[in-house]
mmCIF file of C-alpha atoms in Angstrom:
data_model
loop_
_atom_site.group_PDB
_atom_site.id
_atom_site.type_symbol
_atom_site.label_atom_id
_atom_site.label_comp_id
_atom_site.label_asym_id
_atom_site.label_seq_id
_atom_site.Cartn_x
_atom_site.Cartn_y
_atom_site.Cartn_z
ATOM 1 C CA MET A 1 188.505 137.584 116.105
ATOM 2 C CA LYS A 2 187.606 141.264 116.134
ATOM 3 C CA ILE A 3 184.136 142.346 117.187
ATOM 4 C CA THR A 4 183.374 145.750 115.823
ATOM 5 C CA ILE A 5 180.639 148.156 116.800
ATOM 6 C CA SER A 6 179.033 147.643 113.400
ATOM 7 C CA SER A 7 178.920 143.847 113.990
ATOM 8 C CA ILE A 8 177.247 144.321 117.380
ATOM 9 C CA ALA A 9 174.727 146.705 115.887
ATOM 10 C CA LEU A 10 173.951 144.271 113.064
ATOM 11 C CA LEU A 11 173.511 141.412 115.552
ATOM 12 C CA MET A 12 171.181 143.496 117.713
ATOM 13 C CA LEU A 13 169.162 144.517 114.675
ATOM 14 C CA PHE A 14 168.836 140.857 113.593
ATOM 15 C CA SER A 15 167.688 139.876 117.103
ATOM 16 C CA LEU A 16 165.106 142.641 117.190
ATOM 17 C CA THR A 17 163.848 141.658 113.737
ATOM 18 C CA THR A 18 163.558 137.985 114.751
ATOM 19 C CA TYR A 19 161.713 138.946 117.954
ATOM 20 C CA ALA A 20 159.311 141.153 116.003
ATOM 21 C CA GLN A 21 158.605 138.349 113.554
ATOM 22 C CA SER A 22 157.840 135.911 116.412
ATOM 23 C CA ASN A 23 155.872 138.232 118.665
ATOM 24 C CA TYR A 24 152.524 136.445 118.071
ATOM 25 C CA SER A 25 150.515 134.248 120.442
ATOM 26 C CA ILE A 26 147.310 132.293 121.072
ATOM 27 C CA LYS A 27 145.366 131.539 124.232
ATOM 28 C CA GLY A 28 142.074 130.086 125.483
ATOM 29 C CA SER A 29 140.607 127.231 127.512
ATOM 30 C CA VAL A 30 139.353 123.671 126.824
ATOM 31 C CA ALA A 31 136.327 121.929 128.352
ATOM 32 C CA ASP A 32 134.152 118.834 127.887
ATOM 33 C CA THR A 33 130.909 119.426 125.936
ATOM 34 C CA ALA A 34 128.680 117.458 128.348
ATOM 35 C CA ALA A 35 130.232 117.828 131.803
ATOM 36 C CA ARG A 36 131.813 121.192 130.991
ATOM 37 C CA SER A 37 134.797 119.964 133.026
ATOM 38 C CA LYS A 38 138.286 121.410 132.606
ATOM 39 C CA MET A 39 140.330 119.156 130.352
ATOM 40 C CA ALA A 40 143.860 119.442 131.751
ATOM 41 C CA ASN A 41 146.732 117.965 129.736
ATOM 42 C CA THR A 42 144.935 118.264 126.383
ATOM 43 C CA THR A 43 147.660 118.363 123.727
ATOM 44 C CA ILE A 44 147.754 121.436 121.495
ATOM 45 C CA MET A 45 149.814 121.405 118.286
ATOM 46 C CA VAL A 46 150.541 124.341 115.991
ATOM 47 C CA LEU A 47 151.208 123.124 112.425
ATOM 48 C CA ASN A 48 152.216 125.068 109.338
ATOM 49 C CA ALA A 49 149.144 125.335 107.116
ATOM 50 C CA LYS A 50 151.305 124.882 104.009
ATOM 51 C CA ASP A 51 153.224 121.703 104.850
ATOM 52 C CA SER A 52 151.879 120.522 108.276
ATOM 53 C CA ILE A 53 155.307 120.863 109.919
ATOM 54 C CA LEU A 54 155.037 121.128 113.718
ATOM 55 C CA ARG A 55 156.045 124.632 114.915
ATOM 56 C CA LYS A 56 154.893 124.672 118.548
ATOM 57 C CA PHE A 57 153.076 122.451 121.027
ATOM 58 C CA THR A 58 151.930 122.583 124.639
ATOM 59 C CA ARG A 59 149.453 121.038 127.087
ATOM 60 C CA VAL A 60 146.447 122.566 128.807
ATOM 61 C CA ARG A 61 147.088 123.657 132.393
ATOM 62 C CA ALA A 62 145.280 122.257 135.448
ATOM 63 C CA ASP A 63 142.825 125.175 135.404
ATOM 64 C CA GLY A 64 141.848 124.348 131.782
ATOM 65 C CA THR A 65 143.636 127.289 130.150
ATOM 66 C CA PHE A 66 146.434 127.378 127.618
ATOM 67 C CA ALA A 67 148.758 129.916 126.032
ATOM 68 C CA ILE A 68 151.444 129.679 123.335
ATOM 69 C CA SER A 69 153.685 132.648 122.575
ATOM 70 C CA ASP A 70 156.622 133.495 120.297
ATOM 71 C CA ILE A 71 154.920 132.117 117.211
ATOM 72 C CA PRO A 72 156.209 133.488 113.880
ATOM 73 C CA LYS A 73 153.842 135.310 111.559
ATOM 74 C CA GLY A 74 151.951 133.012 109.164
ATOM 75 C CA LYS A 75 149.022 130.670 108.620
ATOM 76 C CA TYR A 76 148.624 127.698 110.961
ATOM 77 C CA VAL A 77 146.424 124.700 111.708
ATOM 78 C CA LEU A 78 145.760 124.079 115.399
ATOM 79 C CA VAL A 79 144.987 120.541 116.580
ATOM 80 C CA PHE A 80 143.567 119.850 120.049
ATOM 81 C CA SER A 81 143.832 116.175 121.025
ATOM 82 C CA TYR A 82 142.699 114.196 124.089
ATOM 83 C CA PRO A 83 142.212 110.407 124.575
ATOM 84 C CA GLU A 84 138.664 109.149 123.701
ATOM 85 C CA TYR A 85 137.705 112.590 122.379
ATOM 86 C CA ALA A 86 137.381 113.690 118.756
ATOM 87 C CA ASP A 87 140.203 115.987 117.634
ATOM 88 C CA TYR A 88 139.299 119.653 117.406
ATOM 89 C CA THR A 89 140.975 121.549 114.557
ATOM 90 C CA ASP A 90 140.958 125.179 113.533
ATOM 91 C CA MET A 91 142.890 127.394 111.133
ATOM 92 C CA ILE A 92 144.326 130.781 112.120
ATOM 93 C CA THR A 93 146.345 133.579 110.532
ATOM 94 C CA LEU A 94 148.831 135.551 112.619
ATOM 95 C CA ASP A 95 149.857 138.929 111.199
ATOM 96 C CA GLU A 96 150.070 142.605 112.106
ATOM 97 C CA THR A 97 146.308 142.857 112.587
ATOM 98 C CA HIS A 98 146.005 139.526 114.460
ATOM 99 C CA LYS A 99 148.976 139.412 116.823
ATOM 100 C CA GLU A 100 147.082 137.520 119.525
ATOM 101 C CA VAL A 101 144.190 135.098 118.932
ATOM 102 C CA ASP A 102 141.900 134.359 121.879
ATOM 103 C CA PHE A 103 139.896 131.151 121.314
ATOM 104 C CA GLY A 104 137.750 131.642 124.402
ATOM 105 C CA ARG A 105 136.368 128.251 125.520
ATOM 106 C CA ILE A 106 136.863 125.316 123.141
ATOM 107 C CA ILE A 107 134.381 122.470 123.643
ATOM 108 C CA MET A 108 135.570 118.897 122.992
ATOM 109 C CA ASN A 109 133.238 116.002 122.025
ATOM 110 C CA LEU A 110 133.498 112.391 123.136
ATOM 111 C CA LYS A 111 134.004 110.087 120.144
ATOM 112 C CA SER A 112 131.245 107.755 121.349
ATOM 113 C CA LYS A 113 128.738 110.619 121.630
ATOM 114 C CA LEU A 114 129.739 112.016 118.247
ATOM 115 C CA LEU A 115 129.383 108.584 116.584
ATOM 116 C CA GLN A 116 125.979 108.052 118.203
ATOM 117 C CA ASP A 117 124.718 111.369 116.835
ATOM 118 C CA ILE A 118 125.904 110.472 113.344
ATOM 119 C CA ILE A 119 124.146 107.089 113.449
ATOM 120 C CA ILE A 120 120.871 108.613 114.602
ATOM 121 C CA LYS A 121 120.867 111.447 112.083
ATOM 122 C CA GLY A 122 122.350 109.661 109.084
ATOM 123 C CA GLU A 123 121.082 106.084 109.296
ATOM 124 C CA VAL A 124 120.093 105.045 105.766
ATOM 125 C CA THR A 125 120.244 101.319 105.014
ATOM 126 C CA ALA A 126 120.369 100.873 101.248
ATOM 127 C CA ILE A 127 119.321 97.202 101.062
ATOM 128 C CA LYS A 128 117.385 94.937 103.428
ATOM 129 C CA MET A 129 116.438 91.288 103.147
ATOM 130 C CA LYS A 130 112.952 90.345 104.369
ATOM 131 C CA GLY A 131 112.510 86.635 103.855
ATOM 132 C CA ASP A 132 112.614 86.090 100.080
ATOM 133 C CA THR A 133 112.129 89.819 99.388
ATOM 134 C CA THR A 134 114.968 92.235 98.646
ATOM 135 C CA GLU A 135 114.036 95.793 99.640
ATOM 136 C CA PHE A 136 115.871 98.862 98.346
ATOM 137 C CA ASN A 137 115.608 102.173 100.211
ATOM 138 C CA ALA A 138 115.186 105.002 97.670
ATOM 139 C CA LYS A 139 116.701 107.510 100.135
ATOM 140 C CA ALA A 140 120.091 105.831 99.744
ATOM 141 C CA TYR A 141 120.321 106.681 96.030
ATOM 142 C CA VAL A 142 120.719 109.895 94.056
ATOM 143 C CA ILE A 143 117.401 111.012 92.577
ATOM 144 C CA GLN A 144 117.656 113.834 90.066
ATOM 145 C CA PRO A 145 114.759 116.335 89.660
ATOM 146 C CA ASN A 146 112.076 115.061 87.248
ATOM 147 C CA SER A 147 113.765 111.658 86.895
ATOM 148 C CA LYS A 148 111.519 108.591 86.581
ATOM 149 C CA VAL A 149 111.368 105.257 88.372
ATOM 150 C CA GLU A 150 113.339 103.838 85.441
ATOM 151 C CA ASP A 151 116.287 106.118 86.309
ATOM 152 C CA LEU A 152 116.188 104.999 89.940
ATOM 153 C CA LEU A 153 116.122 101.311 88.962
ATOM 154 C CA LYS A 154 119.307 101.737 86.906
ATOM 155 C CA GLN A 155 121.184 102.574 90.128
ATOM 156 C CA LEU A 156 120.095 99.454 92.033
ATOM 157 C CA PRO A 157 122.649 96.605 92.237
ATOM 158 C CA GLY A 158 121.611 93.502 90.308
ATOM 159 C CA ILE A 159 118.994 95.348 88.236
ATOM 160 C CA GLU A 160 119.400 96.424 84.596
ATOM 161 C CA VAL A 161 117.102 98.443 82.339
ATOM 162 C CA ASP A 162 117.672 98.440 78.573
ATOM 163 C CA LYS A 163 116.849 101.185 76.057
ATOM 164 C CA ASP A 164 113.325 99.810 75.521
ATOM 165 C CA GLY A 165 112.519 99.755 79.244
ATOM 166 C CA LYS A 166 112.920 95.990 79.658
ATOM 167 C CA ILE A 167 113.960 95.189 83.232
ATOM 168 C CA THR A 168 116.280 92.350 84.231
ATOM 169 C CA ALA A 169 116.833 91.479 87.896
ATOM 170 C CA GLN A 170 119.216 88.806 89.131
ATOM 171 C CA GLY A 171 119.479 87.509 85.573
ATOM 172 C CA GLU A 172 115.706 87.120 85.102
ATOM 173 C CA THR A 173 113.241 89.303 83.214
ATOM 174 C CA VAL A 174 110.874 91.323 85.401
ATOM 175 C CA THR A 175 107.405 90.908 83.904
ATOM 176 C CA LYS A 176 105.376 92.640 86.604
ATOM 177 C CA VAL A 177 105.824 96.052 88.194
ATOM 178 C CA LEU A 178 103.270 96.846 90.892
ATOM 179 C CA VAL A 179 102.532 100.039 92.789
ATOM 180 C CA ASP A 180 101.829 99.491 96.482
ATOM 181 C CA GLY A 181 101.070 95.846 95.693
ATOM 182 C CA GLU A 182 98.527 96.598 92.941
ATOM 183 C CA GLU A 183 98.636 96.577 89.160
ATOM 184 C CA PHE A 184 98.962 100.087 87.788
ATOM 185 C CA PHE A 185 96.555 100.639 84.870
ATOM 186 C CA GLY A 186 97.388 97.245 83.389
ATOM 187 C CA ASP A 187 100.314 94.852 83.318
ATOM 188 C CA ASP A 188 102.766 96.909 81.227
ATOM 189 C CA PRO A 189 105.829 97.630 83.468
ATOM 190 C CA THR A 190 106.690 100.813 81.554
ATOM 191 C CA LEU A 191 103.441 102.437 82.710
ATOM 192 C CA VAL A 192 105.106 102.626 86.115
ATOM 193 C CA THR A 193 108.769 103.019 85.225
ATOM 194 C CA LYS A 194 108.305 105.762 82.620
ATOM 195 C CA ASN A 195 105.465 107.761 84.235
ATOM 196 C CA ILE A 196 106.044 107.869 88.006
ATOM 197 C CA ARG A 197 108.735 110.255 89.275
ATOM 198 C CA GLY A 198 111.671 108.839 91.179
ATOM 199 C CA ASP A 199 111.220 111.261 94.097
ATOM 200 C CA MET A 200 107.767 109.764 94.795
ATOM 201 C CA VAL A 201 109.294 106.390 95.709
ATOM 202 C CA ASP A 202 109.900 105.265 99.287
ATOM 203 C CA LYS A 203 110.948 101.625 98.834
ATOM 204 C CA ILE A 204 111.404 99.169 95.951
ATOM 205 C CA GLN A 205 110.769 95.487 96.662
ATOM 206 C CA LEU A 206 112.017 92.629 94.481
ATOM 207 C CA TYR A 207 110.569 89.133 94.890
ATOM 208 C CA ASP A 208 109.174 86.092 93.081
ATOM 209 C CA LYS A 209 105.377 86.409 92.966
ATOM 210 C CA LYS A 210 103.156 83.325 93.064
ATOM 211 C CA SER A 211 100.640 82.867 90.270
ATOM 212 C CA ASP A 212 97.162 84.315 90.694
ATOM 213 C CA GLN A 213 95.758 80.787 90.782
ATOM 214 C CA ALA A 214 98.084 79.748 93.596
ATOM 215 C CA THR A 215 97.221 82.897 95.542
ATOM 216 C CA PHE A 216 93.480 82.287 95.047
ATOM 217 C CA THR A 217 93.420 78.547 95.830
ATOM 218 C CA GLY A 218 96.240 78.413 98.341
ATOM 219 C CA ILE A 219 97.761 75.536 96.399
ATOM 220 C CA ASP A 220 101.308 76.243 95.267
ATOM 221 C CA ASP A 221 101.667 75.353 91.587
ATOM 222 C CA GLY A 222 105.358 76.269 91.507
ATOM 223 C CA VAL A 223 104.850 79.134 89.035
ATOM 224 C CA ARG A 224 106.792 82.263 89.922
ATOM 225 C CA THR A 225 106.993 85.708 88.287
ATOM 226 C CA LYS A 226 109.913 88.053 88.947
ATOM 227 C CA THR A 227 108.172 91.130 90.321
ATOM 228 C CA LEU A 228 109.017 94.662 91.436
ATOM 229 C CA ASN A 229 106.741 96.440 93.884
ATOM 230 C CA ILE A 230 107.108 100.236 93.990
ATOM 231 C CA LYS A 231 106.073 101.573 97.395
ATOM 232 C CA LEU A 232 105.223 105.262 97.227
ATOM 233 C CA LYS A 233 105.710 107.818 99.986
ATOM 234 C CA GLU A 234 102.529 108.474 101.963
ATOM 235 C CA ASP A 235 102.237 112.036 100.657
ATOM 236 C CA LYS A 236 102.950 110.994 97.037
ATOM 237 C CA LYS A 237 100.213 108.418 96.461
ATOM 238 C CA ASN A 238 98.464 110.526 93.856
ATOM 239 C CA GLY A 239 99.254 111.926 90.437
ATOM 240 C CA TYR A 240 98.366 111.907 86.770
ATOM 241 C CA PHE A 241 99.929 111.354 83.368
ATOM 242 C CA GLY A 242 98.809 111.062 79.768
ATOM 243 C CA LYS A 243 99.550 111.644 76.125
ATOM 244 C CA ILE A 244 98.275 113.869 73.324
ATOM 245 C CA ASP A 245 98.970 112.897 69.720
ATOM 246 C CA ALA A 246 97.553 114.958 66.854
ATOM 247 C CA GLY A 247 98.257 115.765 63.243
ATOM 248 C CA ILE A 248 96.725 117.406 60.169
ATOM 249 C CA GLY A 249 97.600 117.069 56.516
ATOM 250 C CA THR A 250 96.515 117.900 52.982
ATOM 251 C CA ASP A 251 93.168 116.872 51.470
ATOM 252 C CA LYS A 252 91.478 117.456 54.808
ATOM 253 C CA PHE A 253 93.089 114.467 56.516
ATOM 254 C CA TYR A 254 93.520 114.592 60.275
ATOM 255 C CA ARG A 255 93.961 112.419 63.318
ATOM 256 C CA GLY A 256 94.112 112.986 67.077
ATOM 257 C CA GLN A 257 94.278 111.073 70.336
ATOM 258 C CA VAL A 258 94.064 112.089 73.982
ATOM 259 C CA LEU A 259 94.934 109.534 76.665
ATOM 260 C CA TYR A 260 94.705 110.408 80.351
ATOM 261 C CA ASN A 261 95.333 108.572 83.632
ATOM 262 C CA ILE A 262 94.872 109.757 87.199
ATOM 263 C CA PHE A 263 95.399 107.908 90.488
ATOM 264 C CA LYS A 264 94.820 108.648 94.156
ATOM 265 C CA ALA A 265 95.796 105.918 96.624
ATOM 266 C CA LYS A 266 93.906 102.812 95.403
ATOM 267 C CA GLU A 267 91.494 104.796 93.236
ATOM 268 C CA LYS A 268 92.323 104.847 89.492
ATOM 269 C CA PHE A 269 90.703 106.479 86.485
ATOM 270 C CA ALA A 270 91.699 106.214 82.821
ATOM 271 C CA GLY A 271 90.121 107.561 79.666
ATOM 272 C CA TYR A 272 90.871 108.038 75.992
ATOM 273 C CA ILE A 273 89.399 109.689 72.903
ATOM 274 C CA SER A 274 90.557 108.966 69.373
ATOM 275 C CA THR A 275 89.350 110.446 66.087
ATOM 276 C CA ALA A 276 90.763 110.246 62.573
ATOM 277 C CA ASN A 277 89.874 110.113 58.886
ATOM 278 C CA THR A 278 93.199 108.692 57.741
ATOM 279 C CA GLY A 279 92.296 105.026 58.007
ATOM 280 C CA GLN A 280 93.410 104.759 61.599
ATOM 281 C CA SER A 281 90.369 103.156 63.167
ATOM 282 C CA GLY A 282 91.456 102.682 66.766
ATOM 283 C CA LEU A 283 94.322 102.751 69.209
ATOM 284 C CA SER A 284 97.759 101.426 68.445
ATOM 285 C CA TRP A 285 98.462 97.907 69.674
ATOM 286 C CA GLU A 286 100.601 99.269 72.521
ATOM 287 C CA ASP A 287 97.986 101.771 73.703
ATOM 288 C CA SER A 288 95.161 99.258 73.321
ATOM 289 C CA GLN A 289 96.924 97.003 75.814
ATOM 290 C CA LYS A 290 96.760 99.813 78.356
ATOM 291 C CA TYR A 291 93.309 101.276 77.783
ATOM 292 C CA THR A 292 90.964 98.614 76.373
ATOM 293 C CA ASP A 293 89.708 95.091 76.820
ATOM 294 C CA ASN A 294 92.186 93.480 74.433
ATOM 295 C CA SER A 295 90.831 89.957 74.532
ATOM 296 C CA GLY A 296 89.613 90.265 70.924
ATOM 297 C CA ASP A 297 91.621 89.462 67.826
ATOM 298 C CA ASN A 298 92.148 93.084 66.827
ATOM 299 C CA GLY A 299 93.873 94.087 70.066
ATOM 300 C CA GLY A 300 91.725 97.220 70.374
ATOM 301 C CA ASN A 301 91.638 98.218 66.701
ATOM 302 C CA VAL A 302 88.027 98.421 65.591
ATOM 303 C CA LEU A 303 88.274 97.952 61.833
ATOM 304 C CA ASP A 304 90.784 97.643 59.042
ATOM 305 C CA TYR A 305 90.638 100.387 56.399
ATOM 306 C CA THR A 306 90.268 99.073 52.812
ATOM 307 C CA GLY A 307 91.322 102.310 51.103
ATOM 308 C CA GLN A 308 87.863 103.301 49.816
ATOM 309 C CA GLY A 309 86.036 106.538 50.632
ATOM 310 C CA LEU A 310 86.942 109.000 53.393
ATOM 311 C CA PRO A 311 86.478 107.062 56.640
ATOM 312 C CA VAL A 312 85.847 108.854 59.896
ATOM 313 C CA SER A 313 86.567 107.032 63.135
ATOM 314 C CA ARG A 314 85.607 108.352 66.572
ATOM 315 C CA ILE A 315 86.067 106.128 69.583
ATOM 316 C CA GLY A 316 86.511 106.605 73.287
ATOM 317 C CA GLY A 317 86.623 104.710 76.532
ATOM 318 C CA LEU A 318 86.655 105.109 80.301
ATOM 319 C CA HIS A 319 87.994 102.936 83.078
ATOM 320 C CA TYR A 320 87.572 103.255 86.843
ATOM 321 C CA ASP A 321 88.531 100.969 89.694
ATOM 322 C CA ASN A 322 88.829 101.233 93.456
ATOM 323 C CA LYS A 323 88.871 99.048 96.532
ATOM 324 C CA TRP A 324 86.547 99.044 99.478
ATOM 325 C CA ASN A 325 85.659 96.542 102.173
ATOM 326 C CA LYS A 326 89.194 96.248 103.554
ATOM 327 C CA ASP A 327 90.853 96.106 100.137
ATOM 328 C CA LYS A 328 88.834 93.151 98.900
ATOM 329 C CA ASP A 329 88.018 93.130 95.196
ATOM 330 C CA LEU A 330 84.329 93.802 94.407
#
């Protein structure tokens, strides 16, 4: 075999090129985050960023320092590993402008300490059982801006809400929805579910409520009502909602209604005004259930229009309730 001068020159050029391509390095030191002790023998791996193939590895020296040289140019993932400590990872790029990367001091965290911090900062229990009450933590669910309680209920396991707002829980119809243990402007569940914002809610409790008679007498009559209790956040126990409905037509016909509700803790106020000359002589059946004493036959409608003349109806009402004397009804 003949070795020519040109072959030697080519070999030397190849060697110099290879050396130039590998003339990159990293260095630094590793210590414990709490004791700040030197963590000798920590394993350091240099992996290709593209395919995670191992290119280099070493261990930290007794004095806590490390250095890896002769690394080819490229992008790498560095993994620092030590028993009972969480792995430390970092990504680096070695090129003409970054021939040597100095990490300084890398601080490692004990897995037990890291887990403890996560539990303290991120502890959110979605569901709790308290006797016969199932309690849902609103913080554990996604609450979109301006969403209502109804939207939050749809996320809770075992609870369904249909297009009309009817709530089913554990296969039974929910007929009562309370706010902080109290009825909310009447016994219509949609007053709560369609008017209170989801971000105002702290907890939602589901239970079987005894009848009012059993609660009053202390004698259990066996009657139960599937009930939801919406517990509001302390700084959200106030708000208002209402409705305005108006219209005007030919021949001087008109109608208009304003319905308004406001609440602050246990204090509640509701009012309505309705006027019309179209034959509408009161509130609709649905609104009358919410704003009037509907024990009469007409369900809040004052009169029935017979079609004669040009009737004018003007009605209004106010409602106020509160609790004093340690929450006892007056």
